[in-house]
């Protein structure tokens, strides 16, 4: 039989095979795009087109009235690129005056003798964001929550640029420098954990993420555990909550102890 005859419409076997194939395609489409979406009791579809879109993986647009709102206060911090850049000496001076109220926990030079975070040389965006979150209630703390509501936005800017102006100094409770654990260097890609340095310096610094070298190990462990159990939730898009929940208790211990053992980068006040 000539080859062209095999695919000729005059060939009844060719017509039959095409018909069967077309019927299977139509039945499969009907089942997958229409019947199955309607069969799912937990999926509400408004009509035929909605069912087809749902089966195709196209999200249904919901009205604002039906959107789910969180039951807790979320961070509403808005910063511009110019807000904390090129601070004036007056702003730094005002921050130095305000910081006298902070010295009991954060130290007179921005380096804590207790387990509060060291603020000297910290990125100004970090300090500004956390103060804003304490004021709004997105982050809570027995000491900071009563203190922050009395601060204006300018007060927060002044404090942020003042502490950033101070040189980074060694911690009061230094520990022996230890090698970096795997969770810090490589993260855990299979669990969605990026290397710590991809946000906290070393590889890259994400705006709003603090440098961690020389911070209190007890403080860092407490914050990671708070992110993991959801008692702290002022991170943007749940990034730290997702990471902390995926970390083991041993990894939290290793990461905190490693960063506590690292000396802060030399950071001159004249910059």
PDB file of C-alpha atoms in Angstrom:
ATOM      1  CA  UNK A   1       0.000   0.000   0.000  1.00  0.00           C
ATOM      2  CA  UNK A   2       1.500   3.405  -0.938  1.00  0.00           C
ATOM      3  CA  UNK A   3       2.591   5.577   1.981  1.00  0.00           C
ATOM      4  CA  UNK A   4       0.245   8.417   1.015  1.00  0.00           C
ATOM      5  CA  UNK A   5      -2.634   5.971   1.200  1.00  0.00           C
ATOM      6  CA  UNK A   6      -2.028   5.329   4.888  1.00  0.00           C
ATOM      7  CA  UNK A   7      -2.850   8.929   5.787  1.00  0.00           C
ATOM      8  CA  UNK A   8      -5.595   9.430   3.265  1.00  0.00           C
ATOM      9  CA  UNK A   9      -9.118  10.242   4.353  1.00  0.00           C
ATOM     10  CA  UNK A  10     -10.182   7.485   1.986  1.00  0.00           C
ATOM     11  CA  UNK A  11      -8.512   4.980   4.328  1.00  0.00           C
ATOM     12  CA  UNK A  12     -11.203   3.901   6.812  1.00  0.00           C
ATOM     13  CA  UNK A  13      -8.600   2.745   9.359  1.00  0.00           C
ATOM     14  CA  UNK A  14      -6.992   6.169   9.323  1.00  0.00           C
ATOM     15  CA  UNK A  15     -10.385   7.827   9.790  1.00  0.00           C
ATOM     16  CA  UNK A  16     -11.198   5.445  12.626  1.00  0.00           C
ATOM     17  CA  UNK A  17      -7.883   6.055  14.463  1.00  0.00           C
ATOM     18  CA  UNK A  18      -8.250   9.831  14.127  1.00  0.00           C
ATOM     19  CA  UNK A  19     -11.816   9.642  15.405  1.00  0.00           C
ATOM     20  CA  UNK A  20     -10.835   7.527  18.417  1.00  0.00           C
ATOM     21  CA  UNK A  21      -7.920   9.857  19.238  1.00  0.00           C
ATOM     22  CA  UNK A  22     -10.124  12.943  18.991  1.00  0.00           C
ATOM     23  CA  UNK A  23     -12.768  11.325  21.190  1.00  0.00           C
ATOM     24  CA  UNK A  24     -10.166  10.460  23.841  1.00  0.00           C
ATOM     25  CA  UNK A  25      -8.823  14.025  23.817  1.00  0.00           C
ATOM     26  CA  UNK A  26     -12.318  15.464  24.223  1.00  0.00           C
ATOM     27  CA  UNK A  27     -13.241  13.025  27.016  1.00  0.00           C
ATOM     28  CA  UNK A  28      -9.958  13.710  28.827  1.00  0.00           C
ATOM     29  CA  UNK A  29     -10.482  17.457  28.549  1.00  0.00           C
ATOM     30  CA  UNK A  30     -14.060  17.183  29.813  1.00  0.00           C
ATOM     31  CA  UNK A  31     -12.971  15.039  32.760  1.00  0.00           C
ATOM     32  CA  UNK A  32      -9.898  17.041  33.735  1.00  0.00           C
ATOM     33  CA  UNK A  33     -11.131  20.562  33.170  1.00  0.00           C
ATOM     34  CA  UNK A  34     -14.822  20.278  34.052  1.00  0.00           C
ATOM     35  CA  UNK A  35     -15.876  17.095  35.874  1.00  0.00           C
ATOM     36  CA  UNK A  36     -12.962  16.881  38.342  1.00  0.00           C
ATOM     37  CA  UNK A  37     -13.154  20.540  39.513  1.00  0.00           C
ATOM     38  CA  UNK A  38     -16.884  20.136  40.192  1.00  0.00           C
ATOM     39  CA  UNK A  39     -16.238  16.845  42.008  1.00  0.00           C
ATOM     40  CA  UNK A  40     -13.938  18.494  44.598  1.00  0.00           C
ATOM     41  CA  UNK A  41     -16.113  19.360  47.561  1.00  0.00           C
ATOM     42  CA  UNK A  42     -13.606  21.859  48.981  1.00  0.00           C
ATOM     43  CA  UNK A  43     -13.298  23.794  45.725  1.00  0.00           C
ATOM     44  CA  UNK A  44     -15.985  26.363  45.040  1.00  0.00           C
ATOM     45  CA  UNK A  45     -16.410  27.238  41.356  1.00  0.00           C
ATOM     46  CA  UNK A  46     -18.796  29.840  40.042  1.00  0.00           C
ATOM     47  CA  UNK A  47     -19.308  28.370  36.586  1.00  0.00           C
ATOM     48  CA  UNK A  48     -17.890  26.453  33.654  1.00  0.00           C
ATOM     49  CA  UNK A  49     -15.175  28.978  32.839  1.00  0.00           C
ATOM     50  CA  UNK A  50     -14.182  29.185  36.505  1.00  0.00           C
ATOM     51  CA  UNK A  51     -13.834  25.384  36.591  1.00  0.00           C
ATOM     52  CA  UNK A  52     -11.640  25.371  33.469  1.00  0.00           C
ATOM     53  CA  UNK A  53      -9.401  28.142  34.831  1.00  0.00           C
ATOM     54  CA  UNK A  54      -9.063  26.356  38.166  1.00  0.00           C
ATOM     55  CA  UNK A  55      -8.044  23.090  36.485  1.00  0.00           C
ATOM     56  CA  UNK A  56      -5.531  24.946  34.296  1.00  0.00           C
ATOM     57  CA  UNK A  57      -3.874  26.427  37.401  1.00  0.00           C
ATOM     58  CA  UNK A  58      -5.002  30.001  36.753  1.00  0.00           C
ATOM     59  CA  UNK A  59      -5.817  31.590  40.133  1.00  0.00           C
ATOM     60  CA  UNK A  60      -9.262  33.036  40.591  1.00  0.00           C
ATOM     61  CA  UNK A  61      -9.256  36.728  41.363  1.00  0.00           C
ATOM     62  CA  UNK A  62     -10.942  37.374  44.678  1.00  0.00           C
ATOM     63  CA  UNK A  63     -12.575  40.585  45.705  1.00  0.00           C
ATOM     64  CA  UNK A  64     -11.076  42.569  48.542  1.00  0.00           C
ATOM     65  CA  UNK A  65     -14.158  41.777  50.608  1.00  0.00           C
ATOM     66  CA  UNK A  66     -13.339  38.062  50.603  1.00  0.00           C
ATOM     67  CA  UNK A  67      -9.579  38.393  51.157  1.00  0.00           C
ATOM     68  CA  UNK A  68      -8.202  36.828  54.323  1.00  0.00           C
ATOM     69  CA  UNK A  69      -6.807  39.320  56.802  1.00  0.00           C
ATOM     70  CA  UNK A  70      -4.192  38.326  59.415  1.00  0.00           C
ATOM     71  CA  UNK A  71      -5.323  38.197  63.023  1.00  0.00           C
ATOM     72  CA  UNK A  72      -2.174  40.006  64.170  1.00  0.00           C
ATOM     73  CA  UNK A  73      -0.470  43.315  63.430  1.00  0.00           C
ATOM     74  CA  UNK A  74       1.893  43.166  60.458  1.00  0.00           C
ATOM     75  CA  UNK A  75       4.859  45.404  59.691  1.00  0.00           C
ATOM     76  CA  UNK A  76       3.875  48.548  57.798  1.00  0.00           C
ATOM     77  CA  UNK A  77       7.310  50.154  57.551  1.00  0.00           C
ATOM     78  CA  UNK A  78       7.917  52.279  54.455  1.00  0.00           C
ATOM     79  CA  UNK A  79      11.398  53.610  53.748  1.00  0.00           C
ATOM     80  CA  UNK A  80      12.775  55.662  50.880  1.00  0.00           C
ATOM     81  CA  UNK A  81      16.333  55.495  49.588  1.00  0.00           C
ATOM     82  CA  UNK A  82      17.004  59.052  50.794  1.00  0.00           C
ATOM     83  CA  UNK A  83      15.450  58.723  54.262  1.00  0.00           C
ATOM     84  CA  UNK A  84      18.589  57.482  56.044  1.00  0.00           C
ATOM     85  CA  UNK A  85      21.247  58.598  53.575  1.00  0.00           C
ATOM     86  CA  UNK A  86      23.715  61.416  54.290  1.00  0.00           C
ATOM     87  CA  UNK A  87      22.541  62.222  57.813  1.00  0.00           C
ATOM     88  CA  UNK A  88      23.273  65.669  59.161  1.00  0.00           C
ATOM     89  CA  UNK A  89      25.392  66.267  62.242  1.00  0.00           C
ATOM     90  CA  UNK A  90      22.288  67.707  63.898  1.00  0.00           C
ATOM     91  CA  UNK A  91      20.403  64.446  63.370  1.00  0.00           C
ATOM     92  CA  UNK A  92      23.279  62.408  64.784  1.00  0.00           C
ATOM     93  CA  UNK A  93      23.489  64.780  67.747  1.00  0.00           C
ATOM     94  CA  UNK A  94      19.778  64.460  68.477  1.00  0.00           C
ATOM     95  CA  UNK A  95      20.174  60.683  68.259  1.00  0.00           C
ATOM     96  CA  UNK A  96      23.021  60.783  70.792  1.00  0.00           C
ATOM     97  CA  UNK A  97      20.755  62.630  73.235  1.00  0.00           C
ATOM     98  CA  UNK A  98      17.885  60.197  72.746  1.00  0.00           C
ATOM     99  CA  UNK A  99      20.244  57.220  73.070  1.00  0.00           C
ATOM    100  CA  UNK A 100      20.971  58.083  76.693  1.00  0.00           C
ATOM    101  CA  UNK A 101      17.613  56.431  77.453  1.00  0.00           C
ATOM    102  CA  UNK A 102      18.799  53.280  75.681  1.00  0.00           C
ATOM    103  CA  UNK A 103      22.178  52.922  77.392  1.00  0.00           C
ATOM    104  CA  UNK A 104      20.914  50.818  80.296  1.00  0.00           C
ATOM    105  CA  UNK A 105      20.193  47.915  77.910  1.00  0.00           C
ATOM    106  CA  UNK A 106      22.277  48.658  74.805  1.00  0.00           C
ATOM    107  CA  UNK A 107      25.304  50.152  76.525  1.00  0.00           C
ATOM    108  CA  UNK A 108      26.668  53.720  76.525  1.00  0.00           C
ATOM    109  CA  UNK A 109      28.692  52.964  73.389  1.00  0.00           C
ATOM    110  CA  UNK A 110      26.019  50.845  71.712  1.00  0.00           C
ATOM    111  CA  UNK A 111      27.581  47.572  72.919  1.00  0.00           C
ATOM    112  CA  UNK A 112      25.450  45.686  75.396  1.00  0.00           C
ATOM    113  CA  UNK A 113      26.794  44.168  78.619  1.00  0.00           C
ATOM    114  CA  UNK A 114      23.621  42.101  78.844  1.00  0.00           C
ATOM    115  CA  UNK A 115      21.899  39.983  76.201  1.00  0.00           C
ATOM    116  CA  UNK A 116      20.396  42.927  74.338  1.00  0.00           C
ATOM    117  CA  UNK A 117      21.573  43.450  70.757  1.00  0.00           C
ATOM    118  CA  UNK A 118      24.644  45.554  70.048  1.00  0.00           C
ATOM    119  CA  UNK A 119      23.606  48.621  68.046  1.00  0.00           C
ATOM    120  CA  UNK A 120      26.922  50.389  67.418  1.00  0.00           C
ATOM    121  CA  UNK A 121      27.593  50.389  63.677  1.00  0.00           C
ATOM    122  CA  UNK A 122      24.349  48.590  62.884  1.00  0.00           C
ATOM    123  CA  UNK A 123      22.689  49.346  59.555  1.00  0.00           C
ATOM    124  CA  UNK A 124      20.352  52.326  60.067  1.00  0.00           C
ATOM    125  CA  UNK A 125      17.506  50.661  58.132  1.00  0.00           C
ATOM    126  CA  UNK A 126      17.555  47.807  60.664  1.00  0.00           C
ATOM    127  CA  UNK A 127      17.209  50.087  63.681  1.00  0.00           C
ATOM    128  CA  UNK A 128      14.561  52.268  62.040  1.00  0.00           C
ATOM    129  CA  UNK A 129      12.418  49.288  61.002  1.00  0.00           C
ATOM    130  CA  UNK A 130      12.521  47.610  64.401  1.00  0.00           C
ATOM    131  CA  UNK A 131      11.616  50.839  66.208  1.00  0.00           C
ATOM    132  CA  UNK A 132       8.690  51.364  63.833  1.00  0.00           C
ATOM    133  CA  UNK A 133       7.519  47.799  64.395  1.00  0.00           C
ATOM    134  CA  UNK A 134       7.757  48.182  68.181  1.00  0.00           C
ATOM    135  CA  UNK A 135       5.697  51.364  67.936  1.00  0.00           C
ATOM    136  CA  UNK A 136       3.003  49.829  65.718  1.00  0.00           C
ATOM    137  CA  UNK A 137       2.817  46.594  67.705  1.00  0.00           C
ATOM    138  CA  UNK A 138       4.071  44.404  64.853  1.00  0.00           C
ATOM    139  CA  UNK A 139       6.863  43.387  67.223  1.00  0.00           C
ATOM    140  CA  UNK A 140       6.452  43.249  70.995  1.00  0.00           C
ATOM    141  CA  UNK A 141       8.887  43.343  73.892  1.00  0.00           C
ATOM    142  CA  UNK A 142       8.417  44.075  77.578  1.00  0.00           C
ATOM    143  CA  UNK A 143      10.910  46.975  77.470  1.00  0.00           C
ATOM    144  CA  UNK A 144      10.671  48.289  73.913  1.00  0.00           C
ATOM    145  CA  UNK A 145       6.887  48.207  73.495  1.00  0.00           C
ATOM    146  CA  UNK A 146       6.270  50.884  76.187  1.00  0.00           C
ATOM    147  CA  UNK A 147       9.275  52.942  75.016  1.00  0.00           C
ATOM    148  CA  UNK A 148       8.722  53.127  71.230  1.00  0.00           C
ATOM    149  CA  UNK A 149       5.217  54.708  71.117  1.00  0.00           C
ATOM    150  CA  UNK A 150       6.659  57.992  72.403  1.00  0.00           C
ATOM    151  CA  UNK A 151       9.099  58.255  69.473  1.00  0.00           C
ATOM    152  CA  UNK A 152       8.330  60.270  66.370  1.00  0.00           C
ATOM    153  CA  UNK A 153       9.541  59.159  62.945  1.00  0.00           C
ATOM    154  CA  UNK A 154      12.286  61.795  63.163  1.00  0.00           C
ATOM    155  CA  UNK A 155      13.344  60.428  66.569  1.00  0.00           C
ATOM    156  CA  UNK A 156      13.685  56.992  65.003  1.00  0.00           C
ATOM    157  CA  UNK A 157      15.737  58.357  62.111  1.00  0.00           C
ATOM    158  CA  UNK A 158      17.994  60.222  64.561  1.00  0.00           C
ATOM    159  CA  UNK A 159      18.565  57.112  66.681  1.00  0.00           C
ATOM    160  CA  UNK A 160      19.217  54.975  63.605  1.00  0.00           C
ATOM    161  CA  UNK A 161      21.833  57.300  62.125  1.00  0.00           C
ATOM    162  CA  UNK A 162      23.488  57.895  65.504  1.00  0.00           C
ATOM    163  CA  UNK A 163      24.003  54.219  66.240  1.00  0.00           C
ATOM    164  CA  UNK A 164      25.148  53.629  62.663  1.00  0.00           C
ATOM    165  CA  UNK A 165      27.705  56.406  63.149  1.00  0.00           C
ATOM    166  CA  UNK A 166      29.285  54.652  66.140  1.00  0.00           C
ATOM    167  CA  UNK A 167      32.170  52.240  65.404  1.00  0.00           C
ATOM    168  CA  UNK A 168      31.545  48.534  65.709  1.00  0.00           C
ATOM    169  CA  UNK A 169      33.285  47.312  68.824  1.00  0.00           C
ATOM    170  CA  UNK A 170      34.029  43.821  70.192  1.00  0.00           C
ATOM    171  CA  UNK A 171      31.323  42.277  72.338  1.00  0.00           C
ATOM    172  CA  UNK A 172      31.599  42.332  76.116  1.00  0.00           C
ATOM    173  CA  UNK A 173      31.168  38.572  76.260  1.00  0.00           C
ATOM    174  CA  UNK A 174      33.451  37.262  73.524  1.00  0.00           C
ATOM    175  CA  UNK A 175      33.690  33.535  72.953  1.00  0.00           C
ATOM    176  CA  UNK A 176      36.434  31.585  71.259  1.00  0.00           C
ATOM    177  CA  UNK A 177      36.171  31.924  67.494  1.00  0.00           C
ATOM    178  CA  UNK A 178      34.664  28.741  66.063  1.00  0.00           C
ATOM    179  CA  UNK A 179      34.431  27.404  62.496  1.00  0.00           C
ATOM    180  CA  UNK A 180      31.329  28.218  60.484  1.00  0.00           C
ATOM    181  CA  UNK A 181      28.754  25.404  60.588  1.00  0.00           C
ATOM    182  CA  UNK A 182      27.197  24.027  57.425  1.00  0.00           C
ATOM    183  CA  UNK A 183      23.861  25.781  58.030  1.00  0.00           C
ATOM    184  CA  UNK A 184      25.661  29.155  57.919  1.00  0.00           C
ATOM    185  CA  UNK A 185      27.836  28.430  54.879  1.00  0.00           C
ATOM    186  CA  UNK A 186      25.507  26.388  52.689  1.00  0.00           C
ATOM    187  CA  UNK A 187      22.092  26.621  54.309  1.00  0.00           C
ATOM    188  CA  UNK A 188      19.865  23.622  53.639  1.00  0.00           C
ATOM    189  CA  UNK A 189      18.487  23.917  50.071  1.00  0.00           C
ATOM    190  CA  UNK A 190      16.278  20.834  50.372  1.00  0.00           C
ATOM    191  CA  UNK A 191      14.473  22.521  53.276  1.00  0.00           C
ATOM    192  CA  UNK A 192      14.360  25.969  51.683  1.00  0.00           C
ATOM    193  CA  UNK A 193      17.059  27.453  53.932  1.00  0.00           C
ATOM    194  CA  UNK A 194      19.448  29.853  52.224  1.00  0.00           C
ATOM    195  CA  UNK A 195      22.962  30.488  53.603  1.00  0.00           C
ATOM    196  CA  UNK A 196      22.798  33.062  56.395  1.00  0.00           C
ATOM    197  CA  UNK A 197      25.286  35.247  54.554  1.00  0.00           C
ATOM    198  CA  UNK A 198      22.933  35.729  51.610  1.00  0.00           C
ATOM    199  CA  UNK A 199      20.961  38.235  53.721  1.00  0.00           C
ATOM    200  CA  UNK A 200      23.159  39.031  56.720  1.00  0.00           C
ATOM    201  CA  UNK A 201      26.414  39.829  54.922  1.00  0.00           C
ATOM    202  CA  UNK A 202      29.249  37.725  53.633  1.00  0.00           C
ATOM    203  CA  UNK A 203      27.469  36.978  50.372  1.00  0.00           C
ATOM    204  CA  UNK A 204      24.979  39.847  50.292  1.00  0.00           C
ATOM    205  CA  UNK A 205      23.101  42.157  52.607  1.00  0.00           C
ATOM    206  CA  UNK A 206      19.374  42.513  52.293  1.00  0.00           C
ATOM    207  CA  UNK A 207      17.950  45.858  53.346  1.00  0.00           C
ATOM    208  CA  UNK A 208      16.543  45.524  56.845  1.00  0.00           C
ATOM    209  CA  UNK A 209      18.692  42.490  57.723  1.00  0.00           C
ATOM    210  CA  UNK A 210      21.205  43.103  60.531  1.00  0.00           C
ATOM    211  CA  UNK A 211      24.829  42.097  60.655  1.00  0.00           C
ATOM    212  CA  UNK A 212      25.171  39.442  63.359  1.00  0.00           C
ATOM    213  CA  UNK A 213      28.862  39.168  64.242  1.00  0.00           C
ATOM    214  CA  UNK A 214      29.496  39.586  67.950  1.00  0.00           C
ATOM    215  CA  UNK A 215      25.818  39.667  68.911  1.00  0.00           C
ATOM    216  CA  UNK A 216      24.698  37.805  72.009  1.00  0.00           C
ATOM    217  CA  UNK A 217      24.248  34.073  71.390  1.00  0.00           C
ATOM    218  CA  UNK A 218      21.382  33.983  73.891  1.00  0.00           C
ATOM    219  CA  UNK A 219      19.627  36.839  72.072  1.00  0.00           C
ATOM    220  CA  UNK A 220      20.003  35.243  68.637  1.00  0.00           C
ATOM    221  CA  UNK A 221      18.755  31.867  69.859  1.00  0.00           C
ATOM    222  CA  UNK A 222      15.748  33.534  71.493  1.00  0.00           C
ATOM    223  CA  UNK A 223      14.868  35.385  68.270  1.00  0.00           C
ATOM    224  CA  UNK A 224      15.201  32.298  66.062  1.00  0.00           C
ATOM    225  CA  UNK A 225      12.973  30.336  68.437  1.00  0.00           C
ATOM    226  CA  UNK A 226      10.468  33.208  68.487  1.00  0.00           C
ATOM    227  CA  UNK A 227      10.367  33.222  64.676  1.00  0.00           C
ATOM    228  CA  UNK A 228       9.961  29.433  64.686  1.00  0.00           C
ATOM    229  CA  UNK A 229       7.022  29.368  67.095  1.00  0.00           C
ATOM    230  CA  UNK A 230       5.398  32.489  65.632  1.00  0.00           C
ATOM    231  CA  UNK A 231       5.688  34.741  68.676  1.00  0.00           C
ATOM    232  CA  UNK A 232       7.818  37.085  66.576  1.00  0.00           C
ATOM    233  CA  UNK A 233       6.329  37.815  63.162  1.00  0.00           C
ATOM    234  CA  UNK A 234       7.491  41.209  61.919  1.00  0.00           C
ATOM    235  CA  UNK A 235       9.629  39.692  59.164  1.00  0.00           C
ATOM    236  CA  UNK A 236       8.580  40.572  55.622  1.00  0.00           C
ATOM    237  CA  UNK A 237       6.828  37.741  53.753  1.00  0.00           C
ATOM    238  CA  UNK A 238       7.536  35.340  56.653  1.00  0.00           C
ATOM    239  CA  UNK A 239      11.099  34.832  55.425  1.00  0.00           C
ATOM    240  CA  UNK A 240      12.665  34.331  58.850  1.00  0.00           C
ATOM    241  CA  UNK A 241       9.681  32.390  60.155  1.00  0.00           C
ATOM    242  CA  UNK A 242       9.908  29.949  57.265  1.00  0.00           C
ATOM    243  CA  UNK A 243      13.657  29.534  57.772  1.00  0.00           C
ATOM    244  CA  UNK A 244      13.522  29.194  61.564  1.00  0.00           C
ATOM    245  CA  UNK A 245      10.676  26.652  61.402  1.00  0.00           C
ATOM    246  CA  UNK A 246      12.785  24.502  59.082  1.00  0.00           C
ATOM    247  CA  UNK A 247      15.900  24.665  61.274  1.00  0.00           C
ATOM    248  CA  UNK A 248      16.638  22.033  63.866  1.00  0.00           C
ATOM    249  CA  UNK A 249      17.369  22.964  67.475  1.00  0.00           C
ATOM    250  CA  UNK A 250      20.996  21.967  66.879  1.00  0.00           C
ATOM    251  CA  UNK A 251      21.270  24.252  63.827  1.00  0.00           C
ATOM    252  CA  UNK A 252      19.853  27.187  65.779  1.00  0.00           C
ATOM    253  CA  UNK A 253      22.414  26.555  68.502  1.00  0.00           C
ATOM    254  CA  UNK A 254      25.275  26.267  65.995  1.00  0.00           C
ATOM    255  CA  UNK A 255      24.361  29.401  64.026  1.00  0.00           C
ATOM    256  CA  UNK A 256      23.928  31.567  67.140  1.00  0.00           C
ATOM    257  CA  UNK A 257      27.162  30.369  68.749  1.00  0.00           C
ATOM    258  CA  UNK A 258      29.081  30.872  65.504  1.00  0.00           C
ATOM    259  CA  UNK A 259      27.985  34.480  64.993  1.00  0.00           C
ATOM    260  CA  UNK A 260      28.540  35.297  68.676  1.00  0.00           C
ATOM    261  CA  UNK A 261      32.145  34.128  68.311  1.00  0.00           C
ATOM    262  CA  UNK A 262      32.906  36.344  65.318  1.00  0.00           C
ATOM    263  CA  UNK A 263      34.495  39.773  65.837  1.00  0.00           C
ATOM    264  CA  UNK A 264      32.600  42.625  64.170  1.00  0.00           C
ATOM    265  CA  UNK A 265      34.169  44.008  61.017  1.00  0.00           C
ATOM    266  CA  UNK A 266      36.347  47.012  61.677  1.00  0.00           C
ATOM    267  CA  UNK A 267      34.124  49.960  61.065  1.00  0.00           C
ATOM    268  CA  UNK A 268      35.508  53.469  61.482  1.00  0.00           C
ATOM    269  CA  UNK A 269      33.307  56.196  62.899  1.00  0.00           C
ATOM    270  CA  UNK A 270      34.789  58.611  60.369  1.00  0.00           C
ATOM    271  CA  UNK A 271      32.910  57.465  57.291  1.00  0.00           C
TER     272      UNK A 271
END
